[in-house]
Coordinates of C-alpha atoms and ligand atoms in Angstrom, one line a residue:
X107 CA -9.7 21.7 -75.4
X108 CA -6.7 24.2 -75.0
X109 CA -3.7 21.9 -76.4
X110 CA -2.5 23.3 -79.3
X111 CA -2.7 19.9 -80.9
X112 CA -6.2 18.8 -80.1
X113 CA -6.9 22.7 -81.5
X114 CA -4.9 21.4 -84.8
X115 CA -6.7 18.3 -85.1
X116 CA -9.7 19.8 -84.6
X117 CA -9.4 21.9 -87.6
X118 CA -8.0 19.4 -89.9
X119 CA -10.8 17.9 -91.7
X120 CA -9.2 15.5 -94.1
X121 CA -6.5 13.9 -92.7
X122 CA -5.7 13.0 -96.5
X123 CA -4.7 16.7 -97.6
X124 CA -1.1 17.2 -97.6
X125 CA 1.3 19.2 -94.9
X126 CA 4.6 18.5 -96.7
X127 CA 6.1 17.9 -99.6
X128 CA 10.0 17.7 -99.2
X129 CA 12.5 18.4 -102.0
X130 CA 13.0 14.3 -102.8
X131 CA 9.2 14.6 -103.6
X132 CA 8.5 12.4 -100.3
X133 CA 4.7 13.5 -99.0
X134 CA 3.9 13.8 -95.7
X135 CA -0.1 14.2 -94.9
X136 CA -1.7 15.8 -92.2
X137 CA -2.9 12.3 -90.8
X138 CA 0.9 10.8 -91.2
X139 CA 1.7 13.9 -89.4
X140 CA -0.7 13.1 -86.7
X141 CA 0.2 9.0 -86.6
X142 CA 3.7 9.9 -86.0
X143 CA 3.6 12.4 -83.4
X144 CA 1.8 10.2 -81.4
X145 CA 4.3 7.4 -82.0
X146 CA 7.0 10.1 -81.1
X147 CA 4.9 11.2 -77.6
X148 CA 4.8 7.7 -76.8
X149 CA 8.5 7.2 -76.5
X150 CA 8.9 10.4 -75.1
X151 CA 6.7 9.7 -72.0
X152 CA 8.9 6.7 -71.9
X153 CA 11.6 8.2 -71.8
X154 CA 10.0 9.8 -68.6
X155 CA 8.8 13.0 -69.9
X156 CA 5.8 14.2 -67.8
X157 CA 3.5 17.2 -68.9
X158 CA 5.2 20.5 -67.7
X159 CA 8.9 18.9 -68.4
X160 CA 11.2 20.7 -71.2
X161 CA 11.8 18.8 -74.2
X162 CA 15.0 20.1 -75.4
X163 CA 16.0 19.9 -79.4
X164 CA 18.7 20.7 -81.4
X165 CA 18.8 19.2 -84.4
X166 CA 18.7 19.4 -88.1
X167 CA 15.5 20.7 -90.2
X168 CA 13.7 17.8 -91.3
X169 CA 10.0 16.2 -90.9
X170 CA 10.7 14.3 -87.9
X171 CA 12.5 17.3 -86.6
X172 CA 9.0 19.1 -86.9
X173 CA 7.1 16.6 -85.8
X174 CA 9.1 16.5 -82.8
X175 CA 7.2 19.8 -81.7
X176 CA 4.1 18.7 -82.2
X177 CA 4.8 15.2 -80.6
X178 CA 5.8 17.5 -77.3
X179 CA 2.8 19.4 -77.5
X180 CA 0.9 16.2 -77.8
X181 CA 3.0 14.5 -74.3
X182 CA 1.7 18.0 -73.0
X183 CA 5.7 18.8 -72.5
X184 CA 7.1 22.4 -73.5
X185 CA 9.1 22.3 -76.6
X186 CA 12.7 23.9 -76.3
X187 CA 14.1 24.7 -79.3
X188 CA 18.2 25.8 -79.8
X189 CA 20.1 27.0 -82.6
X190 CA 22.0 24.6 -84.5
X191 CA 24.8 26.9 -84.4
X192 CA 25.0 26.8 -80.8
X193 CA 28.5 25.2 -79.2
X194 CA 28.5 22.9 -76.3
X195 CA 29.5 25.5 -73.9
X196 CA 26.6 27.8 -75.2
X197 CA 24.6 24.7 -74.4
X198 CA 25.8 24.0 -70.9
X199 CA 24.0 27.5 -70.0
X200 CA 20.7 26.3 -71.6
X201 CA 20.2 22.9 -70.6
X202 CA 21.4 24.5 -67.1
X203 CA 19.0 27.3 -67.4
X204 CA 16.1 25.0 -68.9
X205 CA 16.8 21.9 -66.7
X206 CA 15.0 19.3 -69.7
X207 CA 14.5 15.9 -69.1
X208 CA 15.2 15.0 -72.6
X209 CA 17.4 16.6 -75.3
X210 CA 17.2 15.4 -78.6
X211 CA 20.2 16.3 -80.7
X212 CA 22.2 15.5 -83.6
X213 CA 24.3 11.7 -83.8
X214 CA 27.1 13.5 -84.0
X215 CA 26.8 15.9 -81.1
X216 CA 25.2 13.4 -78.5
X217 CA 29.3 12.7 -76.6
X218 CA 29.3 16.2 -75.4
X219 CA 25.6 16.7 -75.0
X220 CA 25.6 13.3 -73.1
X221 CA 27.8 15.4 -70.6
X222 CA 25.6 18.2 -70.1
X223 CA 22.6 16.0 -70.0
X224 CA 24.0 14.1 -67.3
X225 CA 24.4 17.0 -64.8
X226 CA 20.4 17.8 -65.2
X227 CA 19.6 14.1 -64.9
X228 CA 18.3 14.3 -68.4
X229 CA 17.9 11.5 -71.4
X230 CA 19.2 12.0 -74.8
X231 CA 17.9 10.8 -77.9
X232 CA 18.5 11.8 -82.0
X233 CA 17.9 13.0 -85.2
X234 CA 19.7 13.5 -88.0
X235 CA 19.5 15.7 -91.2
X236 CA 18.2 12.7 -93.0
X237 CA 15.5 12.7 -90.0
X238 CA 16.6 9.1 -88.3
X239 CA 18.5 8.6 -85.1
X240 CA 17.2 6.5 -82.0
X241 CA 13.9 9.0 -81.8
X242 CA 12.8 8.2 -85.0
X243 CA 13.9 4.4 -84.6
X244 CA 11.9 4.1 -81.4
X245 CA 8.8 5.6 -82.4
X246 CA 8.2 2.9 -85.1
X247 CA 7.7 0.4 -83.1
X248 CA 4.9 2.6 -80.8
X249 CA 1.2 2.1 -80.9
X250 CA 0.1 5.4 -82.7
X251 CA -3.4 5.9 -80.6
X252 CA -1.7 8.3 -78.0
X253 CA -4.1 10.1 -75.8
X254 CA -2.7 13.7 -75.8
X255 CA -2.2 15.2 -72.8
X256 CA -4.8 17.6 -71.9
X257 CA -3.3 21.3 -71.3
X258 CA -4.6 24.8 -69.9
X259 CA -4.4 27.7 -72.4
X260 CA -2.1 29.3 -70.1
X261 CA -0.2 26.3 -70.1
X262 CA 3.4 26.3 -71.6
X263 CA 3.7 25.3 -75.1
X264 CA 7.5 26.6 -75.5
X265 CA 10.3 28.3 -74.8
X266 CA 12.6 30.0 -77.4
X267 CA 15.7 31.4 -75.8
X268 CA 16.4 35.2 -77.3
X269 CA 19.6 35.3 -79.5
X270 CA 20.9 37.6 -76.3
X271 CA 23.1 40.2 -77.7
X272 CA 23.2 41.9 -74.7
X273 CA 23.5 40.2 -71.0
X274 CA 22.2 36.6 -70.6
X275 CA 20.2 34.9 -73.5
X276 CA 16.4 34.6 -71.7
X277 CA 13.4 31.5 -72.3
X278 CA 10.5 33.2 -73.6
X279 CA 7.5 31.4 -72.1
X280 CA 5.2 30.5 -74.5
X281 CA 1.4 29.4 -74.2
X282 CA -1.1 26.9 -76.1
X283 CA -3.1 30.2 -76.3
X284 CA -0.1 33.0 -77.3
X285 CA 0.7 30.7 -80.4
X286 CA -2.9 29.6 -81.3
X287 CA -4.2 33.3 -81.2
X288 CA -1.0 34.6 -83.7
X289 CA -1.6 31.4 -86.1
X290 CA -5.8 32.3 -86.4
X291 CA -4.8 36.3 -86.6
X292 CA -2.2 35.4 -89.1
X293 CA -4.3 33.4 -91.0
X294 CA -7.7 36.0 -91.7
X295 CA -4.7 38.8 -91.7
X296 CA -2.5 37.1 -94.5
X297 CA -5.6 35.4 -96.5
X298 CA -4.2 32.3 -95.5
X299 CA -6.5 29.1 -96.8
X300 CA -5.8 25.0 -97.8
X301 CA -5.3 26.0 -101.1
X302 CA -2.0 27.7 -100.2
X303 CA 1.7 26.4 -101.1
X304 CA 4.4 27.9 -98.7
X305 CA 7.7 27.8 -99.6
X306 CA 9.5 26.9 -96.3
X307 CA 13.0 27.6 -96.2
X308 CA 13.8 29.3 -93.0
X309 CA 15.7 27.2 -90.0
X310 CA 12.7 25.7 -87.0
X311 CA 14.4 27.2 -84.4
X312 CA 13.0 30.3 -84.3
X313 CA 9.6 32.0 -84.2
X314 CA 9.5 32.8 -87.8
X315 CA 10.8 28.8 -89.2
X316 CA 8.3 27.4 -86.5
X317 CA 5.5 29.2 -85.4
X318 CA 5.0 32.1 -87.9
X319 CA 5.5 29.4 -91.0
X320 CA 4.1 26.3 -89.7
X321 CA 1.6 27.3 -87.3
X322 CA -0.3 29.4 -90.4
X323 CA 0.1 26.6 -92.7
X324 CA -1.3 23.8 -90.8
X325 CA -3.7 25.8 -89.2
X326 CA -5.3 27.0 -92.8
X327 CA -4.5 23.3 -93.6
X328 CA -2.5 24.6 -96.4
X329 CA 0.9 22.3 -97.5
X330 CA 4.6 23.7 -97.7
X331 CA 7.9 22.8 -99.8
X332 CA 10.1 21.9 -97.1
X333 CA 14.0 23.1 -97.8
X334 CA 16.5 22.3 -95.6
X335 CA 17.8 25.6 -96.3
X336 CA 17.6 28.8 -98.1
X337 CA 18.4 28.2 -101.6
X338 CA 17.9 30.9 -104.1
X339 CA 18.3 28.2 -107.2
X340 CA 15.6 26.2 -105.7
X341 CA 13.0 29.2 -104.3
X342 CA 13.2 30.5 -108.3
X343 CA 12.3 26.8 -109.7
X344 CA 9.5 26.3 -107.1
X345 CA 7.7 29.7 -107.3
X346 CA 5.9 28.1 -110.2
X347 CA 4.1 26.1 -108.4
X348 CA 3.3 27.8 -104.8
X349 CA 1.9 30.6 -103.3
X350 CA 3.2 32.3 -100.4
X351 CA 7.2 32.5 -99.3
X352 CA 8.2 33.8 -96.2
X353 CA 11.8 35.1 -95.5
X354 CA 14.3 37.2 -93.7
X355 CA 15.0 40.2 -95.8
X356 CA 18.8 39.0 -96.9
X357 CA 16.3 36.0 -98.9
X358 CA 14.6 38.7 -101.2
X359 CA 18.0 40.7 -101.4
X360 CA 19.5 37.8 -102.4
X361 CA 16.9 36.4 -104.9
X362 CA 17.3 39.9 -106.6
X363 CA 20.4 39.2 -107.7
X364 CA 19.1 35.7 -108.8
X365 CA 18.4 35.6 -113.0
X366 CA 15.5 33.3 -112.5
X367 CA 13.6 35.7 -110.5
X368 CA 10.9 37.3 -113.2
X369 CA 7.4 38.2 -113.7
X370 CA 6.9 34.6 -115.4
X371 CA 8.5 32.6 -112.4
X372 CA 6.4 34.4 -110.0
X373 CA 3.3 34.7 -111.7
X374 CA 1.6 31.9 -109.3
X375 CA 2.7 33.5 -106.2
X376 CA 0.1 35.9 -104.1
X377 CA 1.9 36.9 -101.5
X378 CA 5.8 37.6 -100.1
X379 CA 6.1 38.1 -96.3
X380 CA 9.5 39.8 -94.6
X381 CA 10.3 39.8 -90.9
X382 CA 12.7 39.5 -88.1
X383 CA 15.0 42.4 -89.4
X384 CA 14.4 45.1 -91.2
X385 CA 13.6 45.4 -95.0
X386 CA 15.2 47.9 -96.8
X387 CA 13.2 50.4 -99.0
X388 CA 15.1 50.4 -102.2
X389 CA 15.0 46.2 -101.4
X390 CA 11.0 46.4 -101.3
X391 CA 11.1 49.2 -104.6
X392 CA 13.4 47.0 -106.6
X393 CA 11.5 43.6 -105.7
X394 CA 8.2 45.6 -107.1
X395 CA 9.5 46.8 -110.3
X396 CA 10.9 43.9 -110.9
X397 CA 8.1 41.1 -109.9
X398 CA 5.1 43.1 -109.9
X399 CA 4.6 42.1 -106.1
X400 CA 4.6 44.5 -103.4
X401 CA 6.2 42.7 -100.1
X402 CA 4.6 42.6 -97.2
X403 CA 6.8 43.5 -94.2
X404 CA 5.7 42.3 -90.5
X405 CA 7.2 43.4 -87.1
X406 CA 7.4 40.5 -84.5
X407 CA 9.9 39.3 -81.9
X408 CA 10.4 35.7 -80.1
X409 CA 8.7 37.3 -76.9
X410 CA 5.8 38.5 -78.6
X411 CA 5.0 36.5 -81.8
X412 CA 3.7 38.6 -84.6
X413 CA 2.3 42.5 -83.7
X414 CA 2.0 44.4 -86.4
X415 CA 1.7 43.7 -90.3
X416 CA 1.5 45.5 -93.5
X417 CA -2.4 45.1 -95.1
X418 CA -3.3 42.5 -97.3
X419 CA -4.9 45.2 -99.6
X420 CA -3.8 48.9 -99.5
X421 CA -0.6 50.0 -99.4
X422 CA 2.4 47.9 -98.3
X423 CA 4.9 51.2 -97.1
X424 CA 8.9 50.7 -98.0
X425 CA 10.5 50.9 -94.4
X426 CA 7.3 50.5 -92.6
X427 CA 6.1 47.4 -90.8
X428 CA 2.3 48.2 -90.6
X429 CA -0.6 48.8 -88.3
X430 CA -1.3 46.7 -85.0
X431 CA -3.0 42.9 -86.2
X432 CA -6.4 42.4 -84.7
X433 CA -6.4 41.9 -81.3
X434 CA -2.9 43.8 -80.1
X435 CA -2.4 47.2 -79.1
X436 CA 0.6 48.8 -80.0
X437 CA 1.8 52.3 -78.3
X438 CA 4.4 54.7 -78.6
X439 CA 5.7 55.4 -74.6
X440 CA 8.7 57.7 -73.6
X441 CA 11.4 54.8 -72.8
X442 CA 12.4 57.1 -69.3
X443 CA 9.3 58.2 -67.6
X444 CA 6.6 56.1 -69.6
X445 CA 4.3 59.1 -70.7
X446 CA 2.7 58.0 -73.7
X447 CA 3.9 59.9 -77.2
X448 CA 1.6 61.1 -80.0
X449 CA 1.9 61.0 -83.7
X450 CA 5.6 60.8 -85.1
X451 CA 7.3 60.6 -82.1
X452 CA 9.8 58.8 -81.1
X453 CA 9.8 56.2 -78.6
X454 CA 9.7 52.8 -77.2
X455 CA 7.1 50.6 -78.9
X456 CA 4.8 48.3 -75.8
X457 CA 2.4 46.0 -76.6
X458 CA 0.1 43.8 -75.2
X459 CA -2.7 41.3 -76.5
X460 CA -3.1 37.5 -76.4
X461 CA 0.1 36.9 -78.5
X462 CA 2.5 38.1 -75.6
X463 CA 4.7 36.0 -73.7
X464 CA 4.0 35.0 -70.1
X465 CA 7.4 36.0 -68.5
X466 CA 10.9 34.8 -69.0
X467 CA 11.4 31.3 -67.8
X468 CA 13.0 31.3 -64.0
X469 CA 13.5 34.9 -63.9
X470 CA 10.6 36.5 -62.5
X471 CA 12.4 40.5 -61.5
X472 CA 13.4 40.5 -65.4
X473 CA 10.0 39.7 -66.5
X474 CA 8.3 42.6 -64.0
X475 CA 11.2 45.1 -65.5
X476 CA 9.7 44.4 -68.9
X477 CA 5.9 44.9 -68.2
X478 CA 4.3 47.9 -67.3
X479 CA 1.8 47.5 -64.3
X480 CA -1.2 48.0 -67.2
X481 CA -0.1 44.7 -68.6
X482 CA 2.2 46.4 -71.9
X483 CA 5.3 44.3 -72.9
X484 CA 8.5 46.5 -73.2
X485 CA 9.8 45.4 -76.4
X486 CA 13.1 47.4 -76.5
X487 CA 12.5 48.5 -80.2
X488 CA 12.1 52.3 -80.4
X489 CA 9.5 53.8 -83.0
X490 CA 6.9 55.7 -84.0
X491 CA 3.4 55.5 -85.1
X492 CA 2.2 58.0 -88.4
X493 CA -0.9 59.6 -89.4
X494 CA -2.1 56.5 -91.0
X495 CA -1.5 54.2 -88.5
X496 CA 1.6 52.5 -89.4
X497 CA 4.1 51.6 -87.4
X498 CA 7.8 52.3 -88.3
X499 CA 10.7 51.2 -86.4
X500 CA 13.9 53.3 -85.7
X501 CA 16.4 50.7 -84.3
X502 CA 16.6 48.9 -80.6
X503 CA 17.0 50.6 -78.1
X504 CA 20.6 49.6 -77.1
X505 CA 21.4 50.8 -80.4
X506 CA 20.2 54.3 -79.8
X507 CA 23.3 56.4 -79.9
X508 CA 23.9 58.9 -77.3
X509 CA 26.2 61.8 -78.6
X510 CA 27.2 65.0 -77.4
X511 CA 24.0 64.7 -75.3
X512 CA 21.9 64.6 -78.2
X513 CA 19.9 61.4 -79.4
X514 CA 20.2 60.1 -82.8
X515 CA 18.4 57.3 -84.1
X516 CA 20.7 55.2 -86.6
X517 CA 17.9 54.3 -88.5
X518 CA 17.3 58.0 -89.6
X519 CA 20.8 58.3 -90.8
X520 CA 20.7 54.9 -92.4
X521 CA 18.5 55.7 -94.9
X522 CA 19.7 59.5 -95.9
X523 CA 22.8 57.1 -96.8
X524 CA 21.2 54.0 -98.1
X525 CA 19.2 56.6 -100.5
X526 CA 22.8 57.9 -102.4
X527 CA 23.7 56.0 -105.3
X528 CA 26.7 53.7 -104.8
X529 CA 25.9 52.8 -101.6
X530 CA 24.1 49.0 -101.3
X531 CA 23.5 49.3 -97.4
X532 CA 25.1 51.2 -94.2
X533 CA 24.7 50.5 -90.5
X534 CA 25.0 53.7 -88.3
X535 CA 26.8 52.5 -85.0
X536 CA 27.8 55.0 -82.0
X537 CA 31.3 54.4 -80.9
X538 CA 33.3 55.2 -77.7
X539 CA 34.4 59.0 -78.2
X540 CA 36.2 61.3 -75.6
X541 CA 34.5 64.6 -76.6
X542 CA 31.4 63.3 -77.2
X543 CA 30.8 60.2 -75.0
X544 CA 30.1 58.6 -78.4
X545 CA 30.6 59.2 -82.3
X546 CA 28.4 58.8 -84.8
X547 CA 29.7 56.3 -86.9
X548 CA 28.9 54.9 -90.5
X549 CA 29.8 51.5 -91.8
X550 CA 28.9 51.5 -95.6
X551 CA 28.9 48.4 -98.1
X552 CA 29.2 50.1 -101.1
X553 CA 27.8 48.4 -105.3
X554 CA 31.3 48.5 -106.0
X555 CA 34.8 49.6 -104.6
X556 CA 34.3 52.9 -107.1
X557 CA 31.0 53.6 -106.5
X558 CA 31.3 56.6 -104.1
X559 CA 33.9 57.6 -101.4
X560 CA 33.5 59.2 -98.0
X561 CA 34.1 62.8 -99.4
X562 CA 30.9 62.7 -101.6
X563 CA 28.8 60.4 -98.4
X564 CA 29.7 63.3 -96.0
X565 CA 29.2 66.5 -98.3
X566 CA 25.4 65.0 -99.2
X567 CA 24.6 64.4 -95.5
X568 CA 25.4 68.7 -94.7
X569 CA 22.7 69.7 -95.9
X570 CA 20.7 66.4 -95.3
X571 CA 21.0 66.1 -91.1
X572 CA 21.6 68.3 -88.2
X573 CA 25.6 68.4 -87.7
X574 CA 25.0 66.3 -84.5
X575 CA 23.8 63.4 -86.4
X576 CA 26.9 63.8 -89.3
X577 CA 28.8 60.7 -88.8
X578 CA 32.2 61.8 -87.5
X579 CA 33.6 58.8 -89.9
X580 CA 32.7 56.4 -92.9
X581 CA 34.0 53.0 -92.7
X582 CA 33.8 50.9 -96.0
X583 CA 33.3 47.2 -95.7
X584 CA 32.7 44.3 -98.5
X585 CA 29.4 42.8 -95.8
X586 CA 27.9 43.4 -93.0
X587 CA 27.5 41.2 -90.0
X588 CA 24.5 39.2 -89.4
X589 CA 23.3 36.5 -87.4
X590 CA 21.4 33.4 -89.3
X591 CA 18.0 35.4 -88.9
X592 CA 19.7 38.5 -91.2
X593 CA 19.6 40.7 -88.6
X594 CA 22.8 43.1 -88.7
X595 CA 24.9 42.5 -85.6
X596 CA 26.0 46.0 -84.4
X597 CA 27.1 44.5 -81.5
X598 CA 30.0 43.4 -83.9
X599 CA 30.8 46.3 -85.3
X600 CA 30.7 48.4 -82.3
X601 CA 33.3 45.8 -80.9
X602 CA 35.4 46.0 -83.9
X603 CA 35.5 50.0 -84.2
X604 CA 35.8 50.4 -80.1
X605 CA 39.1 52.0 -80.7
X606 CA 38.2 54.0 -83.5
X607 CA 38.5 57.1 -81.9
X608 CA 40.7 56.2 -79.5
X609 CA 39.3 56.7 -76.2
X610 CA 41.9 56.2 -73.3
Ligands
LIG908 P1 13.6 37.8 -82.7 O1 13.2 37.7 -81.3 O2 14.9 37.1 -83.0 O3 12.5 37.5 -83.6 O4 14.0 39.3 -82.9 C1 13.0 40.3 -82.7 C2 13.5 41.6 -83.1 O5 13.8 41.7 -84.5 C3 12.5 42.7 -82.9 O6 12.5 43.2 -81.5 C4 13.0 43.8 -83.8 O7 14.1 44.5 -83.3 C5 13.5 43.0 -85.0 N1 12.5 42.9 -86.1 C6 11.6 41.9 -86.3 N2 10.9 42.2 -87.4 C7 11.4 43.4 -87.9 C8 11.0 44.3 -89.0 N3 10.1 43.9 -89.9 N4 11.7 45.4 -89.1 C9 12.7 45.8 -88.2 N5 13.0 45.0 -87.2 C10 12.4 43.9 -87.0

């Protein structure tokens, strides 16, 4: 019994308990969950998906938008799903790439997708933000006794596309066994049991929204708040009455500034998870002092699902993501000849353990690149490991800035700068420079427009870092770019300051 589902089933004793509870007060139980995802894989295999086939979905968050996974898992189908952001011509390259025979997509989307569909030969079918549309129509009329499919472990249960900031975005090929491994790890790591209330408020599109969140909630049979976004107003009101709340860091940052966010509001919570970018220190000091909770920061990436965490008990470290979870090696390796790096040193981070991907989908000499011949997945970030154990990360590697021939790791500059008062946050980006190949360059976002100037940032930093690492220039902005996960989109701002020093 390796389908994911039978495995959820399996460990859902009382089909009674409940899986979600969405804003309107609507309840959705683990058996109605169950009933309708088999209505849902009926009209799926009528629309001729066959196990093995790519069930495509961009749509809204919503119920039946979840339960659209599972009902895929259940046809034995690999569940494909796309940012909502995504345009049609971002599109064309997926469903090209991915070749599903069913999309499901939004009512008001399904003109152009009806295009692209057509040149794969696939069907299309919706779901709206209200969670109806033709799928959800469909499926009520179905018998809900649907044998699910049986599956291998090393069977496909998904593929997530990588946001794809450099070169072509790649389908991460997931198994029934990579996601059911993180959700039970997850689970003993993070305490997780049926008594737990999740607020849910990031987007299902993406490891964190789906797997990380709902595959440790149903699995501990635990229930979550569905919102169909972040909303700071609403996350304040409903700490009263859950447990656990998992975000991007720009959620806690943002819930600082919140007035409802006190010692009262949280006093029911037990636990604040951060992921999928990185947490600043003074973010994790300030949300201490000010709720009493230290927040626990986990390193994970589509390709992977989750690799290291902070501990449940013992010390949750500002600016580090924690030691390896049960199960997954983590190791420091010299990103140019591979040698393996000791304590404190810098380098790329690999891992390997039951969580990692099988390959990228359909592109077999990318997916050697990014394995070493011991089995270790290249992830691209660069780090170290310290005497304790933990694991900090320094930035990706495309972001490592090469100047003058030297090496400098943004990260470390980052935080001499984050640390002055005045300053809210900075992003250290190299830019095209004709002496030095590139400069160091600092793009600062300042508590206010009078809070410090480039004068006082670049006489703290002489004594601070080697001149090598000095940025050559400050750049003040009101934000920074990110994409919908929170991650800072250097990529952005190195296109934006190309010309900065003027390279011919
Ligand atoms: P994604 O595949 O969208 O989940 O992005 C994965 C990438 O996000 C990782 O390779 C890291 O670069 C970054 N990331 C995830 N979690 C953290 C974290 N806690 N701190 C710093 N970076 C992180």
């Amino acid at each position: 019994m390796s389908n994911l589902f039978d495995r959820l089933v399996a460990k859902t004793p009382d089909l009674t308990a409940k899986a979600i509870e969405n804003l309107d007060g609507t309840i959705t139980t683990y058996g109605d969950l169950f009933v309708l995802a088999g209505r849902m894989a009926q009209v799926l295999v009528a629309h001729g998906v066959k196990p093995g086939d790519r069930v495509a979905a961009q749509v809204e968050k919503s119920v039946p938008a979840l339960v659209l996974y599972l009902a895929t898992l259940r046809a034995g189908a690999v569940y494909l799903p796309l940012n909502t952001a995504y345009t049609l011509a971002e599109l064309d390259y997926f469903i090209g790439d991915a070749e599903p025979s069913l999309i499901v997509c939004d009512p008001s989307s399904d003109k152009g997708i009806a295009e692209l569909a057509a040149k794969v030969g696939a069907k299309v079918l919706t779901i709206d933000p209200k969670g109806q549309g033709t799928l959800v129509a469909l499926a009520q009329n179905e018998p809900a006794d649907f044998k699910t499919v049986a599956r291998a472990g090393d069977d496909l249960a998904a593929i997530l596309y990588t946001s794809g900031t450099t070169g072509r975005s790649k389908g991460a090929m997931l198994t029934h066994d990579n996601l059911h491994s993180n959700a039970t790890t997850l689970i003993d790591y993070w305490r997780f049991t049926k008594s737990d209330i999740l607020i849910h408020a990031l987007p299902i599109y993406h490891t964190h929204g789906l797997f990380v969140a709902t595959n440790v909630t149903f699995f501990s049979g635990a229930s979550m708040i569905f919102l169909p976004k972040f909303d700071p107003d609403k996350i304040t009101e409903l700490m009263a009455r859950a447990t656990c709340l998992m975000g991007v860091p720009t959620f806690y940052v943002r819930l600082l500034q919140h007035a409802g966010l006190t010692q009262s509001a949280v006093k029911n919570m037990r636990l604040f998870v951060s992921g999928s970018a990185p947490l600043l220190s003074d973010t994790h000091r300030e949300w201490s002092a000010k709720t009493g909770h230290a927040i626990l920061e986990r390193y994970g990436m589509t390709e992977t699902n989750m690799n290291t965490s902070n501990p449940y008990d013992g010390d949750r470290v500002p600016g580090a993501v924690g030691f390896p979870l049960p199960g997954v090696s983590v190791r420091i390796a010299d990103p140019d000849t591979g040698a393996f790096l000791g304590t404190d040193e810098i380098g790329m981070i690999e891992v390997k353990g039951p969580n990692v991907f099988k390959g990228y989908w359909r592109m077999p000499e990318k997916t050697e690149a990014e394995f070493r011949s011991d089995g270790f997945f290249i992830t691209g970030d660069l780090g170290k490991i310290d005497a304790r154990g933990y694991v900090h990360i320094v930035g990706r590697g495309k972001d490592l800035i090469i100047t003058g021939g030297f090496n400098v790791y943004p990260k470390e500059i980052e935080s001499e700068i984050d640390a002055m008062p005045g300053v809210f946050e900075s992003a250290v980006i190299g830019v095209p420079h004709k002496d030095f190949g590139e400069g160091v360059t600092a793009v600062v976002v300042r508590t206010n427009k009078d809070a410090i100037d480039e004068k006082t940032i670049m006489g703290a930093l002489q004594d601070r870092l080697a001149k090598f690492k000095q940025p050559k220039k400050i750049i003040f902005v009101d934000d920074l770019p990110r994409n919908t996960m929170g991650k800072v989109q250097k990529n952005v701002l190195r296109d934006q300051y190309s010309a900065l020093y003027s390279v011919q």
